[in-house]
XYZ file of C-alpha atoms in Angstrom:
130
model
C 89.422 140.237 92.016
C 88.110 137.464 89.682
C 90.922 138.233 87.229
C 93.488 137.812 90.016
C 92.017 134.412 90.930
C 92.103 133.325 87.295
C 95.726 134.417 86.976
C 96.643 132.609 90.178
C 94.936 129.399 89.008
C 96.749 129.603 85.669
C 100.119 130.048 87.373
C 99.408 127.093 89.654
C 98.479 124.898 86.673
C 101.681 125.884 84.853
C 103.751 125.103 87.956
C 102.160 121.655 88.305
C 102.646 120.886 84.605
C 106.288 121.950 84.672
C 106.903 119.827 87.780
C 105.360 116.776 86.091
C 107.486 117.364 82.996
C 110.616 117.717 85.121
C 109.902 114.502 87.012
C 109.322 112.468 83.859
C 112.618 113.319 82.138
C 114.724 110.743 83.983
C 115.176 107.118 82.972
C 114.953 103.986 85.095
C 118.238 103.022 86.717
C 119.609 99.482 86.709
C 118.539 99.101 90.363
C 115.010 100.254 89.487
C 114.831 97.742 86.650
C 115.983 94.904 88.888
C 113.520 95.902 91.633
C 110.497 96.365 89.348
C 110.904 93.506 86.859
C 107.986 91.077 87.087
C 106.115 93.046 89.777
C 102.374 93.576 89.899
C 100.308 96.228 91.634
C 102.445 99.216 90.594
C 100.433 102.325 89.785
C 101.278 103.907 86.417
C 100.756 107.601 85.621
C 101.089 109.739 82.501
C 103.551 112.656 82.355
C 100.769 115.114 83.154
C 99.740 113.186 86.267
C 96.707 111.248 85.013
C 96.257 107.724 86.316
C 96.696 105.086 83.574
C 96.297 101.812 85.458
C 97.778 99.216 87.806
C 100.303 96.692 86.540
C 99.213 93.085 86.302
C 102.716 92.251 85.168
C 105.813 94.087 84.085
C 108.563 92.814 81.821
C 111.801 94.790 81.578
C 114.467 93.460 79.254
C 117.366 95.513 77.974
C 116.070 98.869 76.878
C 112.470 97.689 76.329
C 109.643 97.566 78.821
C 106.238 95.944 78.520
C 103.543 96.930 80.983
C 100.383 94.852 81.356
C 97.838 97.188 82.944
C 94.406 96.786 84.466
C 92.364 99.976 84.184
C 90.916 100.789 87.596
C 88.613 103.492 88.879
C 90.008 106.870 87.861
C 92.011 105.473 84.957
C 91.978 107.276 81.619
C 91.088 103.907 79.986
C 88.481 102.612 82.466
C 85.556 103.229 80.111
C 87.074 101.033 77.414
C 86.652 97.937 79.609
C 89.757 96.215 78.299
C 93.230 95.602 79.638
C 96.052 97.806 78.346
C 99.461 96.657 77.106
C 102.086 99.394 76.802
C 105.391 98.733 75.061
C 107.985 101.449 75.641
C 111.645 102.048 76.345
C 113.036 102.086 79.869
C 114.453 105.566 79.323
C 110.911 106.839 78.709
C 109.761 105.841 82.211
C 110.561 107.197 85.644
C 110.133 105.661 89.062
C 108.499 107.997 91.563
C 108.337 106.239 94.917
C 106.377 103.037 94.282
C 104.788 104.408 91.101
C 105.878 104.606 87.465
C 105.519 107.739 85.349
C 105.455 107.417 81.562
C 107.086 110.099 79.413
C 103.840 110.688 77.502
C 100.843 112.789 78.425
C 97.329 111.374 78.594
C 96.348 112.813 75.191
C 99.247 111.004 73.489
C 98.308 107.755 75.258
C 94.699 108.051 74.087
C 95.781 108.771 70.507
C 98.230 105.857 70.471
C 95.505 103.546 71.840
C 93.438 104.198 68.719
C 96.066 102.776 66.365
C 95.324 99.812 64.069
C 97.291 97.450 66.331
C 94.443 97.641 68.847
C 91.898 95.010 67.866
C 88.362 95.080 69.188
C 88.432 91.791 71.104
C 91.768 91.865 72.906
C 93.672 94.315 75.026
C 94.428 97.878 73.968
C 97.965 97.984 72.600
C 100.015 101.165 72.930
C 103.476 101.533 71.404
C 105.571 104.363 72.885
C 108.967 103.898 71.320
C 109.874 107.501 70.477
């Protein structure tokens, strides 16, 4: 019986991960870009469903997007105590209801946050251009 429960949990985790990957493969449409540009208070999630932060500003121009995030309770960056600035392409983000989903999992976001562009005094800078 314990082996059956373990197998069932594993299958459920795989189903959730594949759903998150399927959701994050679409790009923002022109209507989404027009609706979201300059907005604050939008929740941002990673591709695997982890909460990244809430936008304090959002700049969408052409194919580039710049998200200014405040890490809140439950955020993967809340222990760092600094704001997060993510620069990415609009085709690497998806709108899901009133939320944004980045086409990068939480591990990739954490690794990118440790790059040399992140200085100790300012905001964490994350570049997701590929």
